[in-house]
Amino acid sequence: MDSPERAEPPAAIDYRLAFEHAPVGMVLSRQRIMVDCNARLTEMFGATREQLVGQSFRVLYPSVAEFERIGRRMEPILNASGHYADNRMMRRVGSLHGMRAGETFWCHVTGRALNREAPHAAGIWTFEDLGARRADKAELTPREREVAAHLMRGLTSKEIGRALGISHRTVEIHRARLMRKYAAATTAALVQKLLAA
């Protein structure tokens, strides 16, 4: 009686290699300090690994105020669910890989806290460039960037107001300014321009 053929055991996965060659930017962090990152992240931010590892995530944000505000907003969400995601403006660090240092771009950021009770203690983060390597041509305030990110998610003015802790009328003022800056006649047109490559 012939014995059935046995399948070859799967090859061991080299997790370091998988991390390094992931198609999205990846970062391991402790207390919002980058302790490791992959090649895609260095490409996206126009920097070397040595320029990023050991640095605060602050260097990737357009301003200190935005870094602090998003950190405060993330904490209760990470406490409750252990994970967080949003679209936000980020800033290129260097001029490598065809980037322009200081240029801003839309980025989808997703993260997971390894300990919900201390959400910034250690985490795993991914970054995806939504701006197709184009600079944001309009000069936006930090609040306009937040409103724009929520508009891109399809939220209403009331929902955005609740998320940001401001009135829906204030959201509408920011939306009107965004529409002027992007020369958009409707909210749908604004969202298309924000998402456009």
Coordinates of C-alpha atoms in Angstrom, one line a residue:
M1 CA 0.0 0.0 0.0
D2 CA 1.4 3.3 -1.1
S3 CA 1.8 5.9 1.6
P4 CA 0.2 9.3 0.9
E5 CA 2.6 12.0 -0.1
R6 CA 3.5 14.3 2.6
A7 CA 3.5 18.0 2.0
E8 CA 6.7 19.8 2.7
P9 CA 6.6 21.7 5.9
P10 CA 6.2 25.5 5.3
A11 CA 9.5 27.4 5.4
A12 CA 10.0 29.4 8.5
I13 CA 9.0 33.0 8.0
D14 CA 11.7 35.6 8.5
Y15 CA 9.7 38.3 10.3
R16 CA 12.5 40.8 10.1
L17 CA 12.6 40.4 6.4
A18 CA 8.8 40.8 6.2
F19 CA 9.0 43.9 8.3
E20 CA 11.8 45.5 6.2
H21 CA 10.1 44.8 2.9
A22 CA 6.4 45.5 3.8
P23 CA 4.6 47.6 1.1
V24 CA 3.6 50.2 3.8
G25 CA 5.8 52.3 6.1
M26 CA 6.1 50.6 9.5
V27 CA 7.4 51.8 12.8
L28 CA 7.9 50.2 16.2
S29 CA 7.7 52.9 19.0
R30 CA 8.1 53.4 22.7
Q31 CA 6.8 56.6 24.3
R32 CA 6.2 58.1 20.8
I33 CA 9.9 57.6 19.9
M34 CA 10.7 55.5 16.8
V35 CA 12.8 52.5 17.9
D36 CA 12.8 50.8 14.5
C37 CA 11.4 51.5 11.0
N38 CA 11.3 49.9 7.6
A39 CA 12.6 50.9 4.2
R40 CA 9.2 52.0 2.9
L41 CA 8.9 54.5 5.8
T42 CA 12.4 56.0 5.0
E43 CA 11.4 56.4 1.3
M44 CA 8.1 58.0 2.2
F45 CA 9.7 60.6 4.5
G46 CA 12.8 61.1 2.4
A47 CA 15.2 60.1 5.2
T48 CA 17.7 57.5 6.2
R49 CA 16.9 55.0 8.9
E50 CA 19.6 56.7 11.1
Q51 CA 17.8 60.0 10.8
L52 CA 14.5 58.5 12.1
V53 CA 15.4 55.8 14.7
G54 CA 15.7 57.3 18.1
Q55 CA 13.7 60.4 17.1
S56 CA 10.3 61.5 18.4
F57 CA 7.3 61.1 16.0
R58 CA 7.3 64.9 16.3
V59 CA 9.7 65.2 13.3
L60 CA 7.1 63.7 11.0
Y61 CA 4.4 66.3 11.9
P62 CA 3.9 69.8 10.4
S63 CA 4.0 71.4 13.9
V64 CA 4.5 70.7 17.5
A65 CA 0.9 71.7 18.2
E66 CA -0.4 69.1 15.8
F67 CA 1.8 66.4 17.2
E68 CA 0.6 67.1 20.7
R69 CA -3.1 67.5 19.7
I70 CA -3.2 64.2 17.9
G71 CA -1.3 62.4 20.8
R72 CA -4.0 63.6 23.2
R73 CA -6.8 62.6 20.8
M74 CA -5.3 59.1 20.3
E75 CA -4.8 58.2 23.9
P76 CA -8.5 57.6 25.0
I77 CA -9.2 55.7 21.8
L78 CA -6.1 53.5 22.3
N79 CA -7.1 53.0 26.0
A80 CA -10.6 51.8 24.9
S81 CA -9.8 49.7 21.8
G82 CA -6.1 49.2 21.6
H83 CA -6.0 50.5 18.0
Y84 CA -6.3 53.8 16.2
A85 CA -6.5 55.0 12.6
D86 CA -6.9 58.4 10.8
N87 CA -5.9 60.4 7.8
R88 CA -3.6 63.4 8.6
M89 CA -1.0 65.7 7.2
M90 CA 2.6 64.6 7.7
R91 CA 5.9 66.3 6.8
R92 CA 8.8 65.0 4.8
V93 CA 12.0 64.9 6.8
G94 CA 14.7 64.9 4.1
S95 CA 15.4 65.1 0.4
L96 CA 16.2 61.5 -0.3
H97 CA 14.2 59.2 -2.7
G98 CA 13.0 62.2 -4.7
M99 CA 11.3 63.9 -1.8
R100 CA 11.4 67.6 -0.8
A101 CA 12.3 68.2 2.8
G102 CA 9.5 70.1 4.6
E103 CA 6.8 69.2 2.1
T104 CA 3.5 68.1 3.5
F105 CA 1.3 65.2 2.3
W106 CA -1.8 63.3 3.3
C107 CA -1.1 60.1 5.1
H108 CA -3.2 57.2 6.4
V109 CA -1.9 56.2 9.8
T110 CA -2.9 53.1 11.7
G111 CA -1.5 51.9 15.0
R112 CA -1.9 49.4 17.8
A113 CA -0.9 49.8 21.4
L114 CA 0.8 46.8 22.9
N115 CA -0.7 47.8 26.3
R116 CA -4.0 49.6 26.4
E117 CA -3.4 50.9 29.9
A118 CA -0.3 52.7 28.8
P119 CA -1.1 53.4 25.1
H120 CA 2.1 55.3 24.2
A121 CA 4.4 52.9 26.0
A122 CA 4.9 50.6 23.0
G123 CA 3.2 50.4 19.7
I124 CA 3.2 49.2 16.1
W125 CA 2.3 51.9 13.4
T126 CA 1.8 51.8 9.7
F127 CA 1.9 54.8 7.3
E128 CA 0.5 55.0 3.8
D129 CA 1.0 58.0 1.5
L130 CA -2.4 59.2 0.2
G131 CA -0.9 62.2 -1.6
A132 CA 0.7 60.3 -4.4
R133 CA 3.9 62.2 -3.7
R134 CA 2.5 65.6 -4.3
A135 CA 2.8 68.6 -2.0
D136 CA -0.3 70.1 -0.5
K137 CA -0.5 73.3 -2.5
A138 CA -2.9 75.2 -0.1
E139 CA -1.6 76.6 3.2
L140 CA -3.8 75.0 5.8
T141 CA -4.2 75.7 9.5
P142 CA -3.9 72.7 11.9
R143 CA -7.7 72.8 12.4
E144 CA -8.4 72.9 8.7
R145 CA -6.2 69.9 8.3
E146 CA -8.2 68.0 10.9
V147 CA -11.5 69.0 9.3
A148 CA -10.2 68.0 5.9
A149 CA -9.1 64.6 7.2
H150 CA -12.6 64.0 8.6
L151 CA -14.3 65.2 5.4
M152 CA -12.2 62.6 3.5
R153 CA -13.7 60.0 5.8
G154 CA -17.2 61.1 4.8
L155 CA -18.2 62.6 8.1
T156 CA -20.9 65.3 8.4
S157 CA -20.3 68.7 10.0
K158 CA -22.1 67.5 13.2
E159 CA -20.0 64.3 13.3
I160 CA -16.8 66.3 12.8
G161 CA -17.8 68.8 15.4
R162 CA -18.3 66.0 18.0
A163 CA -15.0 64.3 17.0
L164 CA -13.1 67.6 17.4
G165 CA -15.0 69.0 20.3
I166 CA -16.2 72.1 18.4
S167 CA -19.6 73.3 17.1
H168 CA -20.9 72.1 13.7
R169 CA -21.1 75.8 12.7
T170 CA -17.3 76.2 13.3
V171 CA -16.8 73.1 11.2
E172 CA -18.8 74.7 8.4
I173 CA -16.6 77.8 8.6
H174 CA -13.5 75.7 8.2
R175 CA -15.1 73.7 5.4
A176 CA -16.0 77.0 3.6
R177 CA -12.4 78.1 3.9
L178 CA -11.1 74.8 2.5
M179 CA -13.5 75.1 -0.4
R180 CA -12.1 78.6 -1.2
K181 CA -8.5 77.4 -0.9
Y182 CA -9.1 74.5 -3.2
A183 CA -11.5 76.3 -5.5
A184 CA -14.1 73.7 -4.9
A185 CA -17.8 74.5 -5.5
T186 CA -19.2 71.6 -3.5
T187 CA -18.1 69.4 -0.6
A188 CA -17.9 66.5 -3.0
A189 CA -15.6 68.4 -5.3
L190 CA -13.4 69.4 -2.3
V191 CA -13.1 65.8 -1.2
Q192 CA -12.1 64.8 -4.7
K193 CA -9.4 67.5 -4.8
L194 CA -8.1 66.4 -1.3
L195 CA -7.9 62.8 -2.5
A196 CA -6.6 63.6 -6.0
A197 CA -3.2 62.4 -7.0

